[in-house]
Amino acid sequence: MCAREEQTLRTEYIDEENCRMSEKLRVGILGATGMVGQRFISLLEDHPWFEVVTVAASARSAGRTYEEAVGGRWKMDTPMPEAVKKLEVMNVSEVEKVASTVDFVFSAVDMSKEEIKAIEEAYAKTETPVVSNNSAHRWTPDVPMVVPEINPEHFDVIEFQKKRLGTTKGFIAVKPNCSIQSYAPVLTAWREFEPYEVVATTYQAISGAGKTFKDWPEMQGNVIPFIGGEEEKSEQEPLRLWGEIKDGVIEKAAEPVITTQCVRVPVLNGHTAAVFVKFRKNPTKEQLIEKMVNFKGAPQELDLPSAPKQFIRYMEEDNRPQVTLDVDYENGMGVTVGRLREDSVYDYKFIGLSHNTVRGAAGGAVLCAETLKAKGFITKK
Ligand SMILES: NC(=O)c1ccc[n+]([C@@H]2O[C@H](COP(=O)([O-])OP(=O)(O)OC[C@H]3O[C@@H](n4cnc5c(N)ncnc54)[C@H](OP(=O)(O)O)[C@@H]3O)[C@@H](O)[C@H]2O)c1
């Protein structure tokens, strides 16, 4: 091939590439410098549909480059993506300015609940969809809280929310707490057997508090039997996932009743849950395993970029799942279950494990955004 032909081909390739890039949705990350924000940045590197064009954080970081603002706080295993290093950090509070640069935002800011509620609504009112990792709006009646494999139909409540907000494109959607991801999908797979009483103890990683062992040395070799607000979320949020839209709001399910204890353990990433279940119907162990491993939903059917091929896997070995071996299953988007067996007080018990900052936080939100895009809720502005 002569040099000219090569040049023409290259130009065509670049044009095609630019065109493809410009078709990507422009994304902003609110709270981009924090632990969850960093996870968003990592997960969105080379995302086929979304491109991070804006990073925003507090006034402390605003005006600096992303690299400067994060400084020594980068907590991911992989290096900071080159594409974001030189982005100038914007101030989350400058809503119009930030919103004008993006098609939608992910929210992972650490502010008071009332401040988060207000700022996320302010973004939605600029016609900017907000996919939030925060808990502030999880119980706002017309805000969908979604695990896309479990309750994607709850996104339909967005039409009612838009009416309330007076928007055409802007809305808020949230994902649930990280603690429930190790057992709520499993219980969903078993709904036809009518689980009605559940006891769950969660063993939660320190990254769930935005920390590493460097930031929190007291957690080395330690267990802390309290995580503020976590038990209420772990008991109530699954019921909202299993709820229904009635009169323009989500009404939570009544069953199964869930009681929990949430414990902080010296693990960096990965929430483990030890769970006991009573069923109205009498499933066999084989039936329970079959339902788990074949459980799938909208992300698998739509073949979304971040969807795990198999959402729940079952391991027969007595010593699995283990955090170090299994937390990254399906790039941190899958759930690993083991030790399913009959119990002398309850019907069955099992151990579940999921990645708290991937499936339980940023990855779960990215999967929500992919589902929202696939269903036409998020489009270019
Ligand atoms: N870590 C997890 O696994 C996890 C899981 C589920 C939910 N969450 C929730 O996600 C949120 C973020 O958690 P995180 O662990 O990433 O927290 P983090 O590491 O402390 O990061 C907090 C982020 O919020 C920004 N911020 C703090 N105060 C602000 C203000 N007044 N105005 C604007 N931005 C402000 C920070 O910016 P600066 O750098 O400029 O201070 C930073 O970008 C929290 O609400 C947390 O409860 C976390």
Tab-separated table of C-alpha atoms and ligand atoms in Angstrom:
chain	number	residue	atom	x	y	z
A	1	MET	CA	0.000	0.000	0.000
A	2	CYS	CA	1.389	3.449	-0.923
A	3	ALA	CA	1.852	6.115	1.741
A	4	ARG	CA	-1.100	8.141	0.392
A	5	GLU	CA	-3.520	5.210	0.541
A	6	GLU	CA	-2.288	4.466	4.012
A	7	GLN	CA	-2.867	8.110	5.030
A	8	THR	CA	-6.419	8.067	3.553
A	9	LEU	CA	-7.245	4.869	5.379
A	10	ARG	CA	-5.853	6.278	8.611
A	11	THR	CA	-7.902	9.483	8.232
A	12	GLU	CA	-11.038	7.439	7.565
A	13	TYR	CA	-10.268	5.373	10.637
A	14	ILE	CA	-9.794	8.523	12.764
A	15	ASP	CA	-13.035	10.051	11.415
A	16	GLU	CA	-14.886	6.878	12.207
A	17	GLU	CA	-13.316	6.811	15.660
A	18	ASN	CA	-14.236	10.473	16.337
A	19	CYS	CA	-17.747	9.838	15.161
A	20	ARG	CA	-18.020	6.805	17.376
A	21	MET	CA	-16.627	8.804	20.314
A	22	SER	CA	-19.084	11.636	19.770
A	23	GLU	CA	-21.939	9.149	19.847
A	24	LYS	CA	-20.962	8.211	23.364
A	25	LEU	CA	-23.004	9.809	26.108
A	26	ARG	CA	-21.058	12.509	27.966
A	27	VAL	CA	-20.866	11.662	31.654
A	28	GLY	CA	-20.075	13.735	34.727
A	29	ILE	CA	-19.095	12.241	38.074
A	30	LEU	CA	-20.167	14.109	41.197
A	31	GLY	CA	-17.818	13.182	44.034
A	32	ALA	CA	-15.228	12.015	41.495
A	33	THR	CA	-12.296	12.323	43.901
A	34	GLY	CA	-13.754	9.932	46.518
A	35	MET	CA	-13.541	6.169	46.762
A	36	VAL	CA	-16.729	5.463	44.824
A	37	GLY	CA	-15.971	8.293	42.391
A	38	GLN	CA	-12.601	6.698	41.658
A	39	ARG	CA	-14.299	3.369	41.065
A	40	PHE	CA	-16.608	5.068	38.516
A	41	ILE	CA	-13.556	6.557	36.776
A	42	SER	CA	-11.889	3.116	36.624
A	43	LEU	CA	-14.992	1.254	35.437
A	44	LEU	CA	-15.758	3.823	32.746
A	45	GLU	CA	-12.284	3.762	31.215
A	46	ASP	CA	-12.914	2.494	27.655
A	47	HIS	CA	-16.664	2.112	28.245
A	48	PRO	CA	-18.350	1.557	24.870
A	49	TRP	CA	-21.320	3.869	25.557
A	50	PHE	CA	-20.191	6.427	28.147
A	51	GLU	CA	-17.296	8.869	28.215
A	52	VAL	CA	-16.244	10.750	31.357
A	53	VAL	CA	-15.963	14.397	30.307
A	54	THR	CA	-16.536	16.112	33.671
A	55	VAL	CA	-15.326	15.436	37.189
A	56	ALA	CA	-16.748	17.410	40.100
A	57	ALA	CA	-16.102	17.456	43.843
A	58	SER	CA	-16.109	19.914	46.757
A	59	ALA	CA	-14.842	23.489	46.633
A	60	ARG	CA	-11.613	22.111	48.161
A	61	SER	CA	-10.814	20.266	44.923
A	62	ALA	CA	-12.422	22.596	42.371
A	63	GLY	CA	-10.056	24.366	39.970
A	64	ARG	CA	-7.291	21.769	40.325
A	65	THR	CA	-6.590	19.015	37.827
A	66	TYR	CA	-8.108	15.658	38.760
A	67	GLU	CA	-4.622	14.261	39.293
A	68	GLU	CA	-3.707	17.100	41.696
A	69	ALA	CA	-7.019	17.005	43.535
A	70	VAL	CA	-6.814	13.248	44.185
A	71	GLY	CA	-3.102	13.414	45.026
A	72	GLY	CA	-2.134	10.468	47.230
A	73	ARG	CA	-5.797	9.440	47.682
A	74	TRP	CA	-5.977	7.182	44.579
A	75	LYS	CA	-7.259	3.878	46.032
A	76	MET	CA	-7.786	1.696	42.970
A	77	ASP	CA	-5.512	-1.256	42.056
A	78	THR	CA	-5.217	-0.002	38.476
A	79	PRO	CA	-3.504	3.315	37.620
A	80	MET	CA	-5.489	6.526	37.201
A	81	PRO	CA	-6.682	6.638	33.550
A	82	GLU	CA	-4.695	9.149	31.465
A	83	ALA	CA	-7.897	10.605	29.983
A	84	VAL	CA	-9.025	12.078	33.328
A	85	LYS	CA	-5.709	13.201	34.815
A	86	LYS	CA	-5.774	16.666	33.266
A	87	LEU	CA	-9.531	17.312	33.551
A	88	GLU	CA	-10.155	20.372	35.711
A	89	VAL	CA	-12.277	19.459	38.722
A	90	MET	CA	-15.516	21.435	38.821
A	91	ASN	CA	-17.504	22.388	41.921
A	92	VAL	CA	-20.524	20.086	42.451
A	93	SER	CA	-22.483	23.091	43.741
A	94	GLU	CA	-22.192	24.942	40.425
A	95	VAL	CA	-25.066	22.908	39.068
A	96	GLU	CA	-25.872	24.730	35.816
A	97	LYS	CA	-22.208	24.948	34.868
A	98	VAL	CA	-21.528	21.243	35.462
A	99	ALA	CA	-24.838	20.140	33.905
A	100	SER	CA	-24.163	22.093	30.699
A	101	THR	CA	-21.164	19.869	29.943
A	102	VAL	CA	-22.833	16.440	30.199
A	103	ASP	CA	-25.720	14.203	29.111
A	104	PHE	CA	-26.087	12.638	32.568
A	105	VAL	CA	-24.236	12.310	35.882
A	106	PHE	CA	-23.306	9.634	38.376
A	107	SER	CA	-23.545	10.879	41.957
A	108	ALA	CA	-21.236	9.722	44.769
A	109	VAL	CA	-20.869	12.817	46.918
A	110	ASP	CA	-20.459	12.630	50.645
A	111	MET	CA	-22.698	15.398	51.991
A	112	SER	CA	-25.618	15.449	54.419
A	113	LYS	CA	-28.725	13.587	53.310
A	114	GLU	CA	-30.692	16.811	52.904
A	115	GLU	CA	-27.913	18.418	50.852
A	116	ILE	CA	-27.648	15.366	48.602
A	117	LYS	CA	-31.427	15.270	48.089
A	118	ALA	CA	-31.459	18.923	47.126
A	119	ILE	CA	-28.445	18.834	44.826
A	120	GLU	CA	-29.547	15.681	42.995
A	121	GLU	CA	-32.964	17.266	42.387
A	122	ALA	CA	-31.282	20.444	41.194
A	123	TYR	CA	-29.341	18.422	38.602
A	124	ALA	CA	-32.482	16.575	37.491
A	125	LYS	CA	-34.225	19.921	37.034
A	126	THR	CA	-31.520	20.990	34.572
A	127	GLU	CA	-32.751	18.032	32.458
A	128	THR	CA	-29.723	15.989	33.522
A	129	PRO	CA	-30.519	12.418	34.595
A	130	VAL	CA	-28.831	11.486	37.881
A	131	VAL	CA	-27.839	7.882	38.584
A	132	SER	CA	-26.949	7.905	42.239
A	133	ASN	CA	-24.919	5.765	44.524
A	134	ASN	CA	-26.129	7.738	47.538
A	135	SER	CA	-28.853	6.641	49.915
A	136	ALA	CA	-30.580	10.048	50.183
A	137	HIS	CA	-33.337	9.336	47.619
A	138	ARG	CA	-33.743	5.590	48.173
A	139	TRP	CA	-37.094	6.075	49.864
A	140	THR	CA	-38.375	9.012	47.803
A	141	PRO	CA	-41.621	7.372	46.645
A	142	ASP	CA	-41.281	8.120	42.915
A	143	VAL	CA	-37.513	7.471	42.685
A	144	PRO	CA	-36.705	3.983	41.373
A	145	MET	CA	-34.153	1.995	43.395
A	146	VAL	CA	-33.002	-0.743	41.073
A	147	VAL	CA	-30.844	-3.831	40.706
A	148	PRO	CA	-31.353	-4.316	36.960
A	149	GLU	CA	-31.615	-8.117	37.189
A	150	ILE	CA	-34.281	-7.804	39.908
A	151	ASN	CA	-36.640	-4.879	39.279
A	152	PRO	CA	-35.925	-2.971	36.042
A	153	GLU	CA	-39.679	-2.359	35.666
A	154	HIS	CA	-39.409	0.148	38.541
A	155	PHE	CA	-37.760	2.564	36.075
A	156	ASP	CA	-41.306	3.139	34.765
A	157	VAL	CA	-42.004	5.247	37.870
A	158	ILE	CA	-39.678	7.878	36.331
A	159	GLU	CA	-42.590	9.199	34.257
A	160	PHE	CA	-44.395	10.142	37.481
A	161	GLN	CA	-41.241	11.650	38.985
A	162	LYS	CA	-40.706	13.811	35.892
A	163	LYS	CA	-44.237	15.170	36.262
A	164	ARG	CA	-43.486	16.129	39.873
A	165	LEU	CA	-40.168	17.740	38.940
A	166	GLY	CA	-41.584	19.420	35.825
A	167	THR	CA	-38.877	17.905	33.604
A	168	THR	CA	-38.858	16.163	30.251
A	169	LYS	CA	-35.510	14.347	30.457
A	170	GLY	CA	-34.237	14.955	34.000
A	171	PHE	CA	-34.828	12.420	36.791
A	172	ILE	CA	-33.087	10.595	39.643
A	173	ALA	CA	-32.554	6.838	39.791
A	174	VAL	CA	-30.645	5.074	42.574
A	175	LYS	CA	-29.111	1.730	43.375
A	176	PRO	CA	-29.553	0.039	46.765
A	177	ASN	CA	-27.042	-0.424	49.568
A	178	CYS	CA	-23.963	-2.586	49.105
A	179	SER	CA	-24.813	-4.856	52.061
A	180	ILE	CA	-27.875	-6.466	50.437
A	181	GLN	CA	-26.168	-7.541	47.200
A	182	SER	CA	-24.865	-10.790	48.721
A	183	TYR	CA	-28.347	-12.114	49.528
A	184	ALA	CA	-31.172	-10.111	47.868
A	185	PRO	CA	-30.423	-11.525	44.365
A	186	VAL	CA	-30.409	-15.061	45.815
A	187	LEU	CA	-33.722	-14.573	47.602
A	188	THR	CA	-35.151	-13.131	44.370
A	189	ALA	CA	-34.120	-16.262	42.477
A	190	TRP	CA	-36.070	-18.252	45.085
A	191	ARG	CA	-39.249	-16.111	45.169
A	192	GLU	CA	-41.484	-18.902	43.803
A	193	PHE	CA	-40.701	-20.962	46.932
A	194	GLU	CA	-42.034	-18.068	49.036
A	195	PRO	CA	-39.276	-17.242	51.509
A	196	TYR	CA	-41.018	-15.538	54.433
A	197	GLU	CA	-38.428	-15.194	57.199
A	198	VAL	CA	-34.744	-14.368	56.774
A	199	VAL	CA	-31.869	-13.828	59.203
A	200	ALA	CA	-28.698	-12.359	57.709
A	201	THR	CA	-25.380	-11.413	59.273
A	202	THR	CA	-23.114	-9.382	57.022
A	203	TYR	CA	-19.315	-9.244	57.295
A	204	GLN	CA	-18.513	-5.964	55.613
A	205	ALA	CA	-15.293	-4.696	54.056
A	206	ILE	CA	-13.637	-1.443	55.102
A	207	SER	CA	-13.841	0.026	51.570
A	208	GLY	CA	-17.574	0.252	52.269
A	209	ALA	CA	-16.661	3.094	54.600
A	210	GLY	CA	-14.478	4.664	51.899
A	211	LYS	CA	-11.351	3.408	53.703
A	212	THR	CA	-8.207	1.357	53.097
A	213	PHE	CA	-5.998	-0.151	55.832
A	214	LYS	CA	-3.675	2.846	55.399
A	215	ASP	CA	-6.512	5.207	56.373
A	216	TRP	CA	-7.897	2.921	59.062
A	217	PRO	CA	-5.022	0.985	60.720
A	218	GLU	CA	-7.172	0.169	63.767
A	219	MET	CA	-9.108	-2.257	61.550
A	220	GLN	CA	-6.072	-4.557	61.195
A	221	GLY	CA	-6.964	-7.733	63.100
A	222	ASN	CA	-10.143	-6.101	64.398
A	223	VAL	CA	-13.921	-6.593	64.207
A	224	ILE	CA	-16.380	-3.771	64.937
A	225	PRO	CA	-19.959	-4.834	65.679
A	226	PHE	CA	-21.601	-1.626	64.441
A	227	ILE	CA	-22.057	0.150	61.093
A	228	GLY	CA	-24.302	3.200	61.454
A	229	GLY	CA	-27.689	2.835	59.732
A	230	GLU	CA	-26.660	-0.378	57.981
A	231	GLU	CA	-28.996	-2.864	59.644
A	232	GLU	CA	-32.106	-0.859	58.808
A	233	LYS	CA	-31.008	-0.591	55.158
A	234	SER	CA	-30.180	-4.297	55.008
A	235	GLU	CA	-33.612	-5.235	56.349
A	236	GLN	CA	-35.783	-2.736	54.460
A	237	GLU	CA	-34.191	-2.127	51.066
A	238	PRO	CA	-34.785	-5.654	49.673
A	239	LEU	CA	-38.508	-5.159	50.347
A	240	ARG	CA	-38.490	-2.048	48.186
A	241	LEU	CA	-36.787	-3.971	45.359
A	242	TRP	CA	-39.603	-6.523	45.502
A	243	GLY	CA	-42.294	-3.828	45.633
A	244	GLU	CA	-44.667	-2.621	42.923
A	245	ILE	CA	-45.596	0.667	41.305
A	246	LYS	CA	-49.009	1.718	42.615
A	247	ASP	CA	-50.540	5.156	41.907
A	248	GLY	CA	-47.232	6.559	40.681
A	249	VAL	CA	-45.107	5.470	43.640
A	250	ILE	CA	-43.207	2.355	44.666
A	251	GLU	CA	-44.974	0.392	47.376
A	252	LYS	CA	-42.669	-2.006	49.195
A	253	ALA	CA	-43.379	-5.733	49.552
A	254	ALA	CA	-44.412	-7.098	52.952
A	255	GLU	CA	-42.339	-10.284	52.851
A	256	PRO	CA	-39.992	-11.889	53.597
A	257	VAL	CA	-39.343	-10.223	56.934
A	258	ILE	CA	-35.589	-9.805	57.309
A	259	THR	CA	-33.535	-9.280	60.456
A	260	THR	CA	-29.822	-8.508	60.238
A	261	GLN	CA	-26.611	-7.814	62.094
A	262	CYS	CA	-23.936	-5.893	60.178
A	263	VAL	CA	-20.335	-6.252	61.281
A	264	ARG	CA	-17.199	-4.493	60.012
A	265	VAL	CA	-14.349	-6.960	59.402
A	266	PRO	CA	-10.692	-6.572	58.395
A	267	VAL	CA	-11.247	-7.115	54.671
A	268	LEU	CA	-10.480	-4.534	51.981
A	269	ASN	CA	-13.158	-5.393	49.385
A	270	GLY	CA	-16.052	-7.851	49.572
A	271	HIS	CA	-19.146	-8.150	51.739
A	272	THR	CA	-19.938	-11.681	52.926
A	273	ALA	CA	-23.382	-12.625	54.260
A	274	ALA	CA	-24.365	-15.641	56.387
A	275	VAL	CA	-28.071	-16.175	55.745
A	276	PHE	CA	-30.876	-18.372	57.153
A	277	VAL	CA	-34.203	-18.719	55.305
A	278	LYS	CA	-37.658	-20.171	56.004
A	279	PHE	CA	-39.864	-21.058	53.022
A	280	ARG	CA	-43.646	-21.600	52.772
A	281	LYS	CA	-43.046	-24.121	50.011
A	282	ASN	CA	-40.535	-26.934	50.407
A	283	PRO	CA	-37.783	-26.647	47.816
A	284	THR	CA	-35.050	-29.235	47.508
A	285	LYS	CA	-31.415	-28.169	47.615
A	286	GLU	CA	-31.117	-29.114	43.926
A	287	GLN	CA	-34.059	-26.855	43.033
A	288	LEU	CA	-32.537	-23.949	44.967
A	289	ILE	CA	-29.192	-24.355	43.201
A	290	GLU	CA	-30.875	-24.663	39.819
A	291	LYS	CA	-32.871	-21.436	40.351
A	292	MET	CA	-29.777	-19.536	41.514
A	293	VAL	CA	-27.427	-20.463	38.723
A	294	ASN	CA	-30.039	-19.913	36.011
A	295	PHE	CA	-31.243	-16.590	37.404
A	296	LYS	CA	-30.961	-13.797	34.859
A	297	GLY	CA	-32.662	-10.558	33.966
A	298	ALA	CA	-32.690	-7.510	31.713
A	299	PRO	CA	-28.880	-6.955	31.671
A	300	GLN	CA	-28.260	-10.473	30.362
A	301	GLU	CA	-31.174	-10.329	27.902
A	302	LEU	CA	-30.049	-6.917	26.602
A	303	ASP	CA	-26.396	-8.039	26.646
A	304	LEU	CA	-25.364	-4.831	28.427
A	305	PRO	CA	-21.635	-3.995	28.500
A	306	SER	CA	-21.255	-4.463	32.283
A	307	ALA	CA	-23.649	-7.385	32.684
A	308	PRO	CA	-22.183	-10.522	34.249
A	309	LYS	CA	-22.789	-13.476	31.946
A	310	GLN	CA	-23.818	-15.527	34.990
A	311	PHE	CA	-25.115	-13.338	37.821
A	312	ILE	CA	-25.055	-15.966	40.618
A	313	ARG	CA	-22.654	-18.880	40.706
A	314	TYR	CA	-22.774	-21.734	43.194
A	315	MET	CA	-19.619	-23.371	44.572
A	316	GLU	CA	-19.749	-26.855	46.085
A	317	GLU	CA	-16.479	-26.653	48.053
A	318	ASP	CA	-16.993	-26.318	51.817
A	319	ASN	CA	-14.453	-23.499	52.061
A	320	ARG	CA	-15.964	-21.223	49.395
A	321	PRO	CA	-16.803	-18.436	48.735
A	322	GLN	CA	-13.634	-16.819	50.029
A	323	VAL	CA	-13.101	-13.093	49.731
A	324	THR	CA	-9.592	-13.274	48.303
A	325	LEU	CA	-10.463	-15.958	45.744
A	326	ASP	CA	-13.982	-15.017	44.744
A	327	VAL	CA	-14.676	-11.311	45.186
A	328	ASP	CA	-13.729	-10.448	41.593
A	329	TYR	CA	-16.027	-13.068	40.034
A	330	GLU	CA	-17.473	-11.645	36.781
A	331	ASN	CA	-15.290	-8.525	37.220
A	332	GLY	CA	-16.903	-7.886	40.589
A	333	MET	CA	-20.429	-7.854	39.103
A	334	GLY	CA	-21.430	-11.403	40.066
A	335	VAL	CA	-22.482	-12.996	43.358
A	336	THR	CA	-20.859	-16.203	44.637
A	337	VAL	CA	-22.842	-18.524	46.897
A	338	GLY	CA	-21.710	-21.576	48.824
A	339	ARG	CA	-22.484	-23.812	51.800
A	340	LEU	CA	-26.185	-24.158	50.977
A	341	ARG	CA	-27.549	-26.735	53.367
A	342	GLU	CA	-30.573	-27.634	55.458
A	343	ASP	CA	-30.797	-26.069	58.897
A	344	SER	CA	-32.224	-27.421	62.147
A	345	VAL	CA	-34.110	-24.215	63.058
A	346	TYR	CA	-34.602	-22.527	59.676
A	347	ASP	CA	-35.182	-24.431	56.411
A	348	TYR	CA	-31.904	-23.606	54.667
A	349	LYS	CA	-28.740	-21.570	55.237
A	350	PHE	CA	-26.049	-20.312	52.884
A	351	ILE	CA	-23.098	-17.937	52.512
A	352	GLY	CA	-23.107	-15.198	49.842
A	353	LEU	CA	-20.326	-12.874	48.676
A	354	SER	CA	-20.341	-9.782	46.467
A	355	HIS	CA	-17.965	-6.921	45.652
A	356	ASN	CA	-19.132	-3.920	47.642
A	357	THR	CA	-17.612	-1.131	45.574
A	358	VAL	CA	-18.267	-2.772	42.186
A	359	ARG	CA	-21.668	-4.566	42.197
A	360	GLY	CA	-22.487	-2.866	45.506
A	361	ALA	CA	-21.671	0.688	44.409
A	362	ALA	CA	-20.233	2.114	41.184
A	363	GLY	CA	-20.648	-1.044	39.046
A	364	GLY	CA	-24.286	-1.409	40.122
A	365	ALA	CA	-24.892	2.231	39.169
A	366	VAL	CA	-23.166	1.804	35.785
A	367	LEU	CA	-25.389	-1.224	35.097
A	368	CYS	CA	-28.447	0.892	36.009
A	369	ALA	CA	-27.284	3.604	33.582
A	370	GLU	CA	-26.744	1.046	30.819
A	371	THR	CA	-30.260	-0.313	31.389
A	372	LEU	CA	-31.664	3.242	31.371
A	373	LYS	CA	-29.879	3.982	28.094
A	374	ALA	CA	-31.022	0.712	26.524
A	375	LYS	CA	-34.613	1.505	27.525
A	376	GLY	CA	-34.404	5.078	26.162
A	377	PHE	CA	-34.541	6.925	29.508
A	378	ILE	CA	-31.061	8.447	29.044
A	379	THR	CA	-30.308	9.996	25.662
A	380	LYS	CA	-28.041	12.682	24.292
A	381	LYS	CA	-29.143	16.175	25.325
B	1	LIG	N1	-17.562	3.250	49.702
B	1	LIG	C1	-18.580	2.455	49.407
B	1	LIG	O1	-18.440	1.249	49.171
B	1	LIG	C2	-19.972	3.007	49.325
B	1	LIG	C3	-21.009	2.130	48.996
B	1	LIG	C4	-22.295	2.622	48.854
B	1	LIG	C5	-22.528	3.962	49.075
B	1	LIG	N2	-21.516	4.818	49.418
B	1	LIG	C6	-21.872	6.249	49.559
B	1	LIG	O2	-21.301	6.962	48.457
B	1	LIG	C7	-20.930	8.280	48.865
B	1	LIG	C8	-19.459	8.479	48.587
B	1	LIG	O3	-18.726	7.532	49.339
B	1	LIG	P1	-17.149	7.465	49.291
B	1	LIG	O4	-16.784	6.272	50.067
B	1	LIG	O5	-16.698	7.570	47.875
B	1	LIG	O6	-16.763	8.819	50.084
B	1	LIG	P2	-15.386	9.626	50.036
B	1	LIG	O7	-14.273	8.771	49.599
B	1	LIG	O8	-15.308	10.348	51.321
B	1	LIG	O9	-15.644	10.732	48.860
B	1	LIG	C9	-16.555	11.762	49.003
B	1	LIG	C10	-16.661	12.618	47.732
B	1	LIG	O10	-17.630	13.652	47.980
B	1	LIG	C11	-17.013	14.929	47.807
B	1	LIG	N3	-17.543	15.869	48.765
B	1	LIG	C12	-17.414	15.843	50.125
B	1	LIG	N4	-18.029	16.932	50.662
B	1	LIG	C13	-18.553	17.625	49.631
B	1	LIG	C14	-19.284	18.842	49.537
B	1	LIG	N5	-19.626	19.542	50.602
B	1	LIG	N6	-19.660	19.271	48.303
B	1	LIG	C15	-19.344	18.557	47.194
B	1	LIG	N7	-18.635	17.407	47.223
B	1	LIG	C16	-18.257	16.944	48.424
B	1	LIG	C17	-15.533	14.699	48.029
B	1	LIG	O11	-14.804	15.731	47.380
B	1	LIG	P3	-13.370	16.275	47.949
B	1	LIG	O12	-12.333	15.259	47.525
B	1	LIG	O13	-13.222	17.560	47.229
B	1	LIG	O14	-13.511	16.382	49.417
B	1	LIG	C18	-15.358	13.333	47.367
B	1	LIG	O15	-15.290	13.473	45.962
B	1	LIG	C19	-21.289	8.375	50.346
B	1	LIG	O16	-22.540	8.989	50.476
B	1	LIG	C20	-21.332	6.926	50.803
B	1	LIG	O17	-22.188	6.757	51.892
B	1	LIG	C21	-20.239	4.365	49.526
